[in-house]
Amino acid sequence: MSTPLKINKPLVSVEWLHENKSASNLVILDATLPKVGQQQSASNKIEGIENAFFFDIKNIFSDTTAPFPNTAVTPDVFEREVRKLGINHDDAIVIYDQHGVYSSPRAWWLFKAMGFENVAVLNGGLPEWKKPGYASEALLVYNGALGNFKSSYKPSALYDYKKVLEVLSDSNKLILDARSSDRFKGTSPEPREGLRSGHIPNSKNLPFTELIDDGKLLSQTELIQKFDNLIDKESEILFSCGSGITACILALGAEVAGYKNLAVYDGSWTEWGSLHQLPIELN
């Protein structure tokens, strides 16, 4: 019987995962979301890392009745659906996606928002896993016993627009927008129809693509440089993007860089840009 795995870092390498793949409490989740313009594949048809299960952000772990996409589900729903994947409170979870590092940080952040810390993102995802020839297979469909996972929700992890309004003029809190600079400045139209262009007042722009190189997150040293140029480590950072997905890439990068006071604006620009009573800035 192998020793239960304890993950003490937010990002792990494919070599680390391969070395620890036999741990008794390891759960591997595929949290792939299609990028804009792509179609979602049937989960049981996707090639994934061996022994991985599909973590369906779009249809299961987002509130499909909410007015904005990718809205986090309630803690009760999250707990129920995670238990259906057989996940227990003492498991160690590694999450990846098929793009490299794209949607897996969203699943990682949801687990952290629900009070679960023994979780990490696989740097480089499935493409990086396949480079050394590590085994892949069709994703498994879990049909075993329910797990005993317990949600312990942290409200400070996920903001709504009302909480964002409260911090607009707080100099100890930085709002970082993960969208492209053209969208941030309002010089390119939003991909979602009906959204205003621009950004949240007093926010700064750090496109998520600046933290990714060839599908992998930058090194800790490079990430420290990115964030230390913007804010000191004692301040709180609130991350926003288009719909709450790529903001979590910034959150992952900031945690790797050593920042602790982090939050994600769940509705992000899809919500902010839709609500005409909320202030915006251009350029």
PDB file of C-alpha atoms in Angstrom:
ATOM      1  CA  MET A   1       0.000   0.000   0.000  1.00  0.00           C
ATOM      2  CA  SER A   2       1.513   3.310  -1.061  1.00  0.00           C
ATOM      3  CA  THR A   3       1.741   6.306   1.251  1.00  0.00           C
ATOM      4  CA  PRO A   4      -1.144   8.761   0.790  1.00  0.00           C
ATOM      5  CA  LEU A   5      -0.064  11.675  -1.331  1.00  0.00           C
ATOM      6  CA  LYS A   6       0.092  15.217   0.027  1.00  0.00           C
ATOM      7  CA  ILE A   7       0.444  17.998  -2.547  1.00  0.00           C
ATOM      8  CA  ASN A   8       2.179  21.085  -1.183  1.00  0.00           C
ATOM      9  CA  LYS A   9       2.347  23.164  -4.358  1.00  0.00           C
ATOM     10  CA  PRO A  10      -0.243  24.500  -6.797  1.00  0.00           C
ATOM     11  CA  LEU A  11       1.580  23.261  -9.911  1.00  0.00           C
ATOM     12  CA  VAL A  12       3.148  19.868 -10.596  1.00  0.00           C
ATOM     13  CA  SER A  13       5.167  18.519 -13.508  1.00  0.00           C
ATOM     14  CA  VAL A  14       4.340  15.513 -15.670  1.00  0.00           C
ATOM     15  CA  GLU A  15       7.455  13.809 -14.297  1.00  0.00           C
ATOM     16  CA  TRP A  16       6.166  14.311 -10.743  1.00  0.00           C
ATOM     17  CA  LEU A  17       2.751  12.920 -11.672  1.00  0.00           C
ATOM     18  CA  HIS A  18       4.280   9.912 -13.387  1.00  0.00           C
ATOM     19  CA  GLU A  19       6.407   9.168 -10.324  1.00  0.00           C
ATOM     20  CA  ASN A  20       3.382   9.422  -8.011  1.00  0.00           C
ATOM     21  CA  LYS A  21       0.714   7.844 -10.227  1.00  0.00           C
ATOM     22  CA  SER A  22       0.391   4.780  -7.972  1.00  0.00           C
ATOM     23  CA  ALA A  23      -0.443   6.759  -4.830  1.00  0.00           C
ATOM     24  CA  SER A  24      -3.477   5.250  -3.124  1.00  0.00           C
ATOM     25  CA  ASN A  25      -5.339   8.563  -2.812  1.00  0.00           C
ATOM     26  CA  LEU A  26      -4.467  10.119  -6.188  1.00  0.00           C
ATOM     27  CA  VAL A  27      -7.340  11.352  -8.376  1.00  0.00           C
ATOM     28  CA  ILE A  28      -6.620  12.710 -11.862  1.00  0.00           C
ATOM     29  CA  LEU A  29      -9.221  14.960 -13.461  1.00  0.00           C
ATOM     30  CA  ASP A  30      -9.501  16.198 -17.041  1.00  0.00           C
ATOM     31  CA  ALA A  31     -11.058  19.665 -16.886  1.00  0.00           C
ATOM     32  CA  THR A  32     -10.880  20.506 -20.585  1.00  0.00           C
ATOM     33  CA  LEU A  33     -13.130  23.265 -21.871  1.00  0.00           C
ATOM     34  CA  PRO A  34     -13.285  24.046 -25.579  1.00  0.00           C
ATOM     35  CA  LYS A  35     -11.739  27.354 -26.517  1.00  0.00           C
ATOM     36  CA  VAL A  36     -13.938  29.958 -28.196  1.00  0.00           C
ATOM     37  CA  GLY A  37     -15.199  28.517 -31.471  1.00  0.00           C
ATOM     38  CA  GLN A  38     -14.459  24.900 -30.560  1.00  0.00           C
ATOM     39  CA  GLN A  39     -17.055  22.240 -29.831  1.00  0.00           C
ATOM     40  CA  GLN A  40     -17.140  20.147 -26.661  1.00  0.00           C
ATOM     41  CA  SER A  41     -16.423  16.462 -27.256  1.00  0.00           C
ATOM     42  CA  ALA A  42     -18.271  13.645 -25.550  1.00  0.00           C
ATOM     43  CA  SER A  43     -16.279  12.990 -22.370  1.00  0.00           C
ATOM     44  CA  ASN A  44     -15.977   9.235 -22.907  1.00  0.00           C
ATOM     45  CA  LYS A  45     -14.524   9.749 -26.388  1.00  0.00           C
ATOM     46  CA  ILE A  46     -11.696  12.041 -25.231  1.00  0.00           C
ATOM     47  CA  GLU A  47      -8.189  10.646 -25.018  1.00  0.00           C
ATOM     48  CA  GLY A  48      -6.750  11.517 -21.634  1.00  0.00           C
ATOM     49  CA  ILE A  49      -4.165  10.590 -19.051  1.00  0.00           C
ATOM     50  CA  GLU A  50      -4.539   7.022 -17.851  1.00  0.00           C
ATOM     51  CA  ASN A  51      -7.012   6.588 -14.980  1.00  0.00           C
ATOM     52  CA  ALA A  52      -8.397  10.121 -15.402  1.00  0.00           C
ATOM     53  CA  PHE A  53     -12.033  11.155 -15.023  1.00  0.00           C
ATOM     54  CA  PHE A  54     -13.771  14.052 -16.749  1.00  0.00           C
ATOM     55  CA  PHE A  55     -14.497  17.136 -14.632  1.00  0.00           C
ATOM     56  CA  ASP A  56     -17.239  18.820 -16.650  1.00  0.00           C
ATOM     57  CA  ILE A  57     -16.869  22.544 -15.969  1.00  0.00           C
ATOM     58  CA  LYS A  58     -19.418  23.599 -18.562  1.00  0.00           C
ATOM     59  CA  ASN A  59     -22.375  21.340 -17.821  1.00  0.00           C
ATOM     60  CA  ILE A  60     -21.908  20.037 -14.261  1.00  0.00           C
ATOM     61  CA  PHE A  61     -19.693  22.460 -12.346  1.00  0.00           C
ATOM     62  CA  SER A  62     -21.274  25.637 -13.723  1.00  0.00           C
ATOM     63  CA  ASP A  63     -24.798  26.811 -12.956  1.00  0.00           C
ATOM     64  CA  THR A  64     -26.468  26.327 -16.344  1.00  0.00           C
ATOM     65  CA  THR A  65     -29.527  28.290 -15.164  1.00  0.00           C
ATOM     66  CA  ALA A  66     -27.472  31.411 -14.377  1.00  0.00           C
ATOM     67  CA  PRO A  67     -27.617  34.414 -16.747  1.00  0.00           C
ATOM     68  CA  PHE A  68     -23.847  34.377 -17.314  1.00  0.00           C
ATOM     69  CA  PRO A  69     -21.622  31.496 -18.481  1.00  0.00           C
ATOM     70  CA  ASN A  70     -19.374  29.501 -16.141  1.00  0.00           C
ATOM     71  CA  THR A  71     -21.078  30.743 -12.979  1.00  0.00           C
ATOM     72  CA  ALA A  72     -19.867  28.640 -10.043  1.00  0.00           C
ATOM     73  CA  VAL A  73     -22.371  26.185  -8.609  1.00  0.00           C
ATOM     74  CA  THR A  74     -23.371  26.329  -4.947  1.00  0.00           C
ATOM     75  CA  PRO A  75     -21.203  24.498  -2.396  1.00  0.00           C
ATOM     76  CA  ASP A  76     -23.918  21.866  -1.941  1.00  0.00           C
ATOM     77  CA  VAL A  77     -24.070  21.115  -5.665  1.00  0.00           C
ATOM     78  CA  PHE A  78     -20.280  21.070  -5.922  1.00  0.00           C
ATOM     79  CA  GLU A  79     -20.038  18.626  -3.021  1.00  0.00           C
ATOM     80  CA  ARG A  80     -22.720  16.343  -4.464  1.00  0.00           C
ATOM     81  CA  GLU A  81     -21.194  16.230  -7.953  1.00  0.00           C
ATOM     82  CA  VAL A  82     -17.620  15.746  -6.706  1.00  0.00           C
ATOM     83  CA  ARG A  83     -18.817  12.836  -4.572  1.00  0.00           C
ATOM     84  CA  LYS A  84     -20.305  11.311  -7.725  1.00  0.00           C
ATOM     85  CA  LEU A  85     -16.734  11.154  -9.063  1.00  0.00           C
ATOM     86  CA  GLY A  86     -15.789   9.045  -6.035  1.00  0.00           C
ATOM     87  CA  ILE A  87     -13.630  11.802  -4.545  1.00  0.00           C
ATOM     88  CA  ASN A  88     -12.928  11.747  -0.809  1.00  0.00           C
ATOM     89  CA  HIS A  89     -11.853  14.438   1.627  1.00  0.00           C
ATOM     90  CA  ASP A  90      -8.377  12.872   1.980  1.00  0.00           C
ATOM     91  CA  ASP A  91      -7.690  12.463  -1.747  1.00  0.00           C
ATOM     92  CA  ALA A  92      -4.948  14.254  -3.647  1.00  0.00           C
ATOM     93  CA  ILE A  93      -6.226  15.770  -6.888  1.00  0.00           C
ATOM     94  CA  VAL A  94      -4.236  16.645 -10.005  1.00  0.00           C
ATOM     95  CA  ILE A  95      -6.122  18.524 -12.703  1.00  0.00           C
ATOM     96  CA  TYR A  96      -5.092  18.949 -16.324  1.00  0.00           C
ATOM     97  CA  ASP A  97      -6.583  20.006 -19.636  1.00  0.00           C
ATOM     98  CA  GLN A  98      -5.933  19.139 -23.252  1.00  0.00           C
ATOM     99  CA  HIS A  99      -4.744  22.593 -24.294  1.00  0.00           C
ATOM    100  CA  GLY A 100      -1.785  22.774 -21.909  1.00  0.00           C
ATOM    101  CA  VAL A 101      -2.769  25.244 -19.201  1.00  0.00           C
ATOM    102  CA  TYR A 102      -6.130  26.765 -20.069  1.00  0.00           C
ATOM    103  CA  SER A 103      -9.247  25.558 -18.235  1.00  0.00           C
ATOM    104  CA  SER A 104      -7.613  23.334 -15.602  1.00  0.00           C
ATOM    105  CA  PRO A 105      -6.854  26.341 -13.336  1.00  0.00           C
ATOM    106  CA  ARG A 106     -10.605  27.059 -13.208  1.00  0.00           C
ATOM    107  CA  ALA A 107     -11.272  23.607 -11.724  1.00  0.00           C
ATOM    108  CA  TRP A 108      -8.301  24.045  -9.362  1.00  0.00           C
ATOM    109  CA  TRP A 109      -9.706  27.370  -8.158  1.00  0.00           C
ATOM    110  CA  LEU A 110     -13.185  25.911  -7.637  1.00  0.00           C
ATOM    111  CA  PHE A 111     -11.742  23.220  -5.377  1.00  0.00           C
ATOM    112  CA  LYS A 112      -9.818  25.838  -3.418  1.00  0.00           C
ATOM    113  CA  ALA A 113     -12.934  28.024  -3.147  1.00  0.00           C
ATOM    114  CA  MET A 114     -14.690  25.011  -1.637  1.00  0.00           C
ATOM    115  CA  GLY A 115     -11.980  24.721   1.010  1.00  0.00           C
ATOM    116  CA  PHE A 116      -9.985  21.868  -0.546  1.00  0.00           C
ATOM    117  CA  GLU A 117      -6.220  22.420  -0.626  1.00  0.00           C
ATOM    118  CA  ASN A 118      -4.715  19.048  -1.625  1.00  0.00           C
ATOM    119  CA  VAL A 119      -5.004  19.912  -5.305  1.00  0.00           C
ATOM    120  CA  ALA A 120      -2.680  21.013  -8.104  1.00  0.00           C
ATOM    121  CA  VAL A 121      -2.648  21.767 -11.825  1.00  0.00           C
ATOM    122  CA  LEU A 122      -0.525  19.658 -14.174  1.00  0.00           C
ATOM    123  CA  ASN A 123       1.844  22.018 -15.957  1.00  0.00           C
ATOM    124  CA  GLY A 124       1.532  21.584 -19.716  1.00  0.00           C
ATOM    125  CA  GLY A 125      -1.481  19.283 -19.427  1.00  0.00           C
ATOM    126  CA  LEU A 126      -2.019  16.362 -21.784  1.00  0.00           C
ATOM    127  CA  PRO A 127       0.352  17.624 -24.536  1.00  0.00           C
ATOM    128  CA  GLU A 128       3.237  17.732 -22.033  1.00  0.00           C
ATOM    129  CA  TRP A 129       2.250  14.325 -20.602  1.00  0.00           C
ATOM    130  CA  LYS A 130       2.431  12.720 -24.045  1.00  0.00           C
ATOM    131  CA  LYS A 131       5.862  14.123 -24.951  1.00  0.00           C
ATOM    132  CA  PRO A 132       7.820  11.482 -22.976  1.00  0.00           C
ATOM    133  CA  GLY A 133       5.395   8.781 -24.134  1.00  0.00           C
ATOM    134  CA  TYR A 134       3.472   8.432 -20.876  1.00  0.00           C
ATOM    135  CA  ALA A 135       0.327   6.313 -21.175  1.00  0.00           C
ATOM    136  CA  SER A 136      -2.992   7.790 -22.304  1.00  0.00           C
ATOM    137  CA  GLU A 137      -6.395   6.235 -22.827  1.00  0.00           C
ATOM    138  CA  ALA A 138     -10.077   7.101 -23.230  1.00  0.00           C
ATOM    139  CA  LEU A 139     -11.330   8.942 -20.167  1.00  0.00           C
ATOM    140  CA  LEU A 140     -12.920   6.682 -17.588  1.00  0.00           C
ATOM    141  CA  VAL A 141     -16.562   6.954 -16.582  1.00  0.00           C
ATOM    142  CA  TYR A 142     -16.792   6.633 -12.816  1.00  0.00           C
ATOM    143  CA  ASN A 143     -19.520   4.292 -11.572  1.00  0.00           C
ATOM    144  CA  GLY A 144     -18.218   3.248  -8.173  1.00  0.00           C
ATOM    145  CA  ALA A 145     -19.237   4.242  -4.655  1.00  0.00           C
ATOM    146  CA  LEU A 146     -19.890   7.863  -3.755  1.00  0.00           C
ATOM    147  CA  GLY A 147     -17.004   9.740  -2.196  1.00  0.00           C
ATOM    148  CA  ASN A 148     -17.151  11.624   1.098  1.00  0.00           C
ATOM    149  CA  PHE A 149     -15.830  14.976  -0.146  1.00  0.00           C
ATOM    150  CA  LYS A 150     -17.027  17.915   1.948  1.00  0.00           C
ATOM    151  CA  SER A 151     -17.360  21.501   0.738  1.00  0.00           C
ATOM    152  CA  SER A 152     -16.185  24.211   3.109  1.00  0.00           C
ATOM    153  CA  TYR A 153     -16.894  27.301   1.027  1.00  0.00           C
ATOM    154  CA  LYS A 154     -14.642  30.368   1.263  1.00  0.00           C
ATOM    155  CA  PRO A 155     -16.707  33.409   0.172  1.00  0.00           C
ATOM    156  CA  SER A 156     -13.540  35.482  -0.191  1.00  0.00           C
ATOM    157  CA  ALA A 157     -12.434  33.322  -3.154  1.00  0.00           C
ATOM    158  CA  LEU A 158     -15.254  34.277  -5.550  1.00  0.00           C
ATOM    159  CA  TYR A 159     -16.546  37.839  -6.010  1.00  0.00           C
ATOM    160  CA  ASP A 160     -19.762  39.104  -7.542  1.00  0.00           C
ATOM    161  CA  TYR A 161     -20.114  42.576  -9.035  1.00  0.00           C
ATOM    162  CA  LYS A 162     -21.349  44.067  -5.742  1.00  0.00           C
ATOM    163  CA  LYS A 163     -18.159  43.031  -3.975  1.00  0.00           C
ATOM    164  CA  VAL A 164     -16.101  44.355  -6.902  1.00  0.00           C
ATOM    165  CA  LEU A 165     -17.798  47.750  -6.568  1.00  0.00           C
ATOM    166  CA  GLU A 166     -16.714  47.859  -2.940  1.00  0.00           C
ATOM    167  CA  VAL A 167     -13.013  47.542  -3.800  1.00  0.00           C
ATOM    168  CA  LEU A 168     -12.788  49.869  -6.798  1.00  0.00           C
ATOM    169  CA  SER A 169     -11.183  52.657  -4.785  1.00  0.00           C
ATOM    170  CA  ASP A 170      -9.210  50.476  -2.339  1.00  0.00           C
ATOM    171  CA  SER A 171      -5.512  51.111  -2.996  1.00  0.00           C
ATOM    172  CA  ASN A 172      -4.611  47.852  -1.210  1.00  0.00           C
ATOM    173  CA  LYS A 173      -6.509  45.789  -3.754  1.00  0.00           C
ATOM    174  CA  LEU A 174      -5.583  45.363  -7.400  1.00  0.00           C
ATOM    175  CA  ILE A 175      -8.001  44.197 -10.096  1.00  0.00           C
ATOM    176  CA  LEU A 176      -6.135  42.343 -12.835  1.00  0.00           C
ATOM    177  CA  ASP A 177      -7.859  41.635 -16.158  1.00  0.00           C
ATOM    178  CA  ALA A 178      -6.707  38.538 -18.088  1.00  0.00           C
ATOM    179  CA  ARG A 179      -8.247  39.525 -21.442  1.00  0.00           C
ATOM    180  CA  SER A 180      -6.217  40.705 -24.433  1.00  0.00           C
ATOM    181  CA  SER A 181      -5.007  44.303 -24.381  1.00  0.00           C
ATOM    182  CA  ASP A 182      -7.308  45.215 -27.305  1.00  0.00           C
ATOM    183  CA  ARG A 183     -10.374  44.004 -25.420  1.00  0.00           C
ATOM    184  CA  PHE A 184      -9.179  45.652 -22.228  1.00  0.00           C
ATOM    185  CA  LYS A 185      -8.751  48.992 -24.020  1.00  0.00           C
ATOM    186  CA  GLY A 186     -12.047  48.592 -25.853  1.00  0.00           C
ATOM    187  CA  THR A 187     -10.433  48.772 -29.299  1.00  0.00           C
ATOM    188  CA  SER A 188     -11.625  45.259 -30.223  1.00  0.00           C
ATOM    189  CA  PRO A 189     -15.270  44.186 -29.866  1.00  0.00           C
ATOM    190  CA  GLU A 190     -16.259  41.624 -27.284  1.00  0.00           C
ATOM    191  CA  PRO A 191     -16.914  38.126 -28.697  1.00  0.00           C
ATOM    192  CA  ARG A 192     -20.230  37.943 -26.845  1.00  0.00           C
ATOM    193  CA  GLU A 193     -23.001  39.940 -28.445  1.00  0.00           C
ATOM    194  CA  GLY A 194     -24.407  42.866 -26.483  1.00  0.00           C
ATOM    195  CA  LEU A 195     -21.430  43.424 -24.199  1.00  0.00           C
ATOM    196  CA  ARG A 196     -20.001  46.883 -23.764  1.00  0.00           C
ATOM    197  CA  SER A 197     -16.301  47.339 -24.500  1.00  0.00           C
ATOM    198  CA  GLY A 198     -13.686  48.488 -22.013  1.00  0.00           C
ATOM    199  CA  HIS A 199     -12.655  47.458 -18.523  1.00  0.00           C
ATOM    200  CA  ILE A 200     -13.445  47.838 -14.833  1.00  0.00           C
ATOM    201  CA  PRO A 201     -12.268  51.240 -13.525  1.00  0.00           C
ATOM    202  CA  ASN A 202      -8.824  51.225 -11.854  1.00  0.00           C
ATOM    203  CA  SER A 203      -8.066  47.725 -13.118  1.00  0.00           C
ATOM    204  CA  LYS A 204      -4.830  46.744 -14.831  1.00  0.00           C
ATOM    205  CA  ASN A 205      -4.262  44.414 -17.733  1.00  0.00           C
ATOM    206  CA  LEU A 206      -2.203  41.223 -17.659  1.00  0.00           C
ATOM    207  CA  PRO A 207      -3.260  39.004 -20.588  1.00  0.00           C
ATOM    208  CA  PHE A 208      -3.212  35.362 -19.526  1.00  0.00           C
ATOM    209  CA  THR A 209      -1.185  34.544 -22.634  1.00  0.00           C
ATOM    210  CA  GLU A 210       1.751  36.402 -21.078  1.00  0.00           C
ATOM    211  CA  LEU A 211       1.975  33.727 -18.375  1.00  0.00           C
ATOM    212  CA  ILE A 212       2.022  30.808 -20.833  1.00  0.00           C
ATOM    213  CA  ASP A 213       4.904  29.611 -22.985  1.00  0.00           C
ATOM    214  CA  ASP A 214       4.344  26.636 -25.296  1.00  0.00           C
ATOM    215  CA  GLY A 215       1.360  25.466 -23.258  1.00  0.00           C
ATOM    216  CA  LYS A 216       3.167  25.633 -19.912  1.00  0.00           C
ATOM    217  CA  LEU A 217       3.072  28.189 -17.128  1.00  0.00           C
ATOM    218  CA  LEU A 218       6.193  30.328 -16.869  1.00  0.00           C
ATOM    219  CA  SER A 219       8.828  29.539 -14.260  1.00  0.00           C
ATOM    220  CA  GLN A 220       8.368  30.803 -10.719  1.00  0.00           C
ATOM    221  CA  THR A 221      11.120  33.390 -11.264  1.00  0.00           C
ATOM    222  CA  GLU A 222       9.433  34.717 -14.397  1.00  0.00           C
ATOM    223  CA  LEU A 223       6.034  34.800 -12.690  1.00  0.00           C
ATOM    224  CA  ILE A 224       7.453  36.714  -9.725  1.00  0.00           C
ATOM    225  CA  GLN A 225       8.765  39.334 -12.143  1.00  0.00           C
ATOM    226  CA  LYS A 226       5.349  39.628 -13.813  1.00  0.00           C
ATOM    227  CA  PHE A 227       3.470  40.234 -10.574  1.00  0.00           C
ATOM    228  CA  ASP A 228       6.076  42.122  -8.565  1.00  0.00           C
ATOM    229  CA  ASN A 229       6.053  44.793 -11.271  1.00  0.00           C
ATOM    230  CA  LEU A 230       2.367  45.368 -10.523  1.00  0.00           C
ATOM    231  CA  ILE A 231       1.824  45.045  -6.779  1.00  0.00           C
ATOM    232  CA  ASP A 232       3.422  44.026  -3.489  1.00  0.00           C
ATOM    233  CA  LYS A 233       2.759  40.645  -1.912  1.00  0.00           C
ATOM    234  CA  GLU A 234       0.716  42.002   1.002  1.00  0.00           C
ATOM    235  CA  SER A 235      -2.019  43.408  -1.219  1.00  0.00           C
ATOM    236  CA  GLU A 236      -5.065  41.506  -2.414  1.00  0.00           C
ATOM    237  CA  ILE A 237      -5.427  40.734  -6.104  1.00  0.00           C
ATOM    238  CA  LEU A 238      -8.814  40.241  -7.726  1.00  0.00           C
ATOM    239  CA  PHE A 239      -8.696  38.511 -11.107  1.00  0.00           C
ATOM    240  CA  SER A 240     -11.171  39.075 -13.928  1.00  0.00           C
ATOM    241  CA  CYS A 241     -11.411  37.962 -17.560  1.00  0.00           C
ATOM    242  CA  GLY A 242     -14.195  37.300 -20.070  1.00  0.00           C
ATOM    243  CA  SER A 243     -16.236  34.690 -18.185  1.00  0.00           C
ATOM    244  CA  GLY A 244     -14.213  33.518 -15.190  1.00  0.00           C
ATOM    245  CA  ILE A 245     -11.993  30.911 -16.860  1.00  0.00           C
ATOM    246  CA  THR A 246      -8.690  32.562 -17.791  1.00  0.00           C
ATOM    247  CA  ALA A 247      -8.788  34.750 -14.660  1.00  0.00           C
ATOM    248  CA  CYS A 248      -7.938  31.519 -12.849  1.00  0.00           C
ATOM    249  CA  ILE A 249      -4.726  31.187 -14.906  1.00  0.00           C
ATOM    250  CA  LEU A 250      -3.627  34.490 -13.371  1.00  0.00           C
ATOM    251  CA  ALA A 251      -4.666  33.219  -9.932  1.00  0.00           C
ATOM    252  CA  LEU A 252      -2.547  30.102 -10.435  1.00  0.00           C
ATOM    253  CA  GLY A 253       0.412  32.161 -11.626  1.00  0.00           C
ATOM    254  CA  ALA A 254       0.118  34.510  -8.666  1.00  0.00           C
ATOM    255  CA  GLU A 255      -0.005  31.636  -6.182  1.00  0.00           C
ATOM    256  CA  VAL A 256       3.061  30.040  -7.764  1.00  0.00           C
ATOM    257  CA  ALA A 257       4.742  33.469  -7.432  1.00  0.00           C
ATOM    258  CA  GLY A 258       3.995  33.492  -3.706  1.00  0.00           C
ATOM    259  CA  TYR A 259       0.907  35.685  -3.460  1.00  0.00           C
ATOM    260  CA  LYS A 260      -1.717  34.635  -0.929  1.00  0.00           C
ATOM    261  CA  ASN A 261      -4.570  37.176  -0.902  1.00  0.00           C
ATOM    262  CA  LEU A 262      -6.272  36.151  -4.140  1.00  0.00           C
ATOM    263  CA  ALA A 263      -9.839  36.219  -5.432  1.00  0.00           C
ATOM    264  CA  VAL A 264     -11.622  35.652  -8.757  1.00  0.00           C
ATOM    265  CA  TYR A 265     -14.478  37.773 -10.078  1.00  0.00           C
ATOM    266  CA  ASP A 266     -16.814  34.968 -11.087  1.00  0.00           C
ATOM    267  CA  GLY A 267     -19.017  36.895 -13.540  1.00  0.00           C
ATOM    268  CA  SER A 268     -16.040  38.790 -14.953  1.00  0.00           C
ATOM    269  CA  TRP A 269     -16.546  41.028 -17.989  1.00  0.00           C
ATOM    270  CA  THR A 270     -19.560  39.061 -19.224  1.00  0.00           C
ATOM    271  CA  GLU A 271     -21.419  40.251 -16.138  1.00  0.00           C
ATOM    272  CA  TRP A 272     -19.801  43.683 -15.761  1.00  0.00           C
ATOM    273  CA  GLY A 273     -20.170  44.584 -19.421  1.00  0.00           C
ATOM    274  CA  SER A 274     -23.818  43.488 -19.435  1.00  0.00           C
ATOM    275  CA  LEU A 275     -24.921  45.637 -16.498  1.00  0.00           C
ATOM    276  CA  HIS A 276     -25.267  49.177 -17.796  1.00  0.00           C
ATOM    277  CA  GLN A 277     -25.400  50.714 -14.334  1.00  0.00           C
ATOM    278  CA  LEU A 278     -21.774  49.695 -13.725  1.00  0.00           C
ATOM    279  CA  PRO A 279     -18.948  52.107 -14.616  1.00  0.00           C
ATOM    280  CA  ILE A 280     -16.399  51.322 -17.324  1.00  0.00           C
ATOM    281  CA  GLU A 281     -13.139  52.779 -18.576  1.00  0.00           C
ATOM    282  CA  LEU A 282     -11.597  52.782 -22.053  1.00  0.00           C
ATOM    283  CA  ASN A 283      -7.911  52.832 -22.955  1.00  0.00           C
TER     284      ASN A 283
END
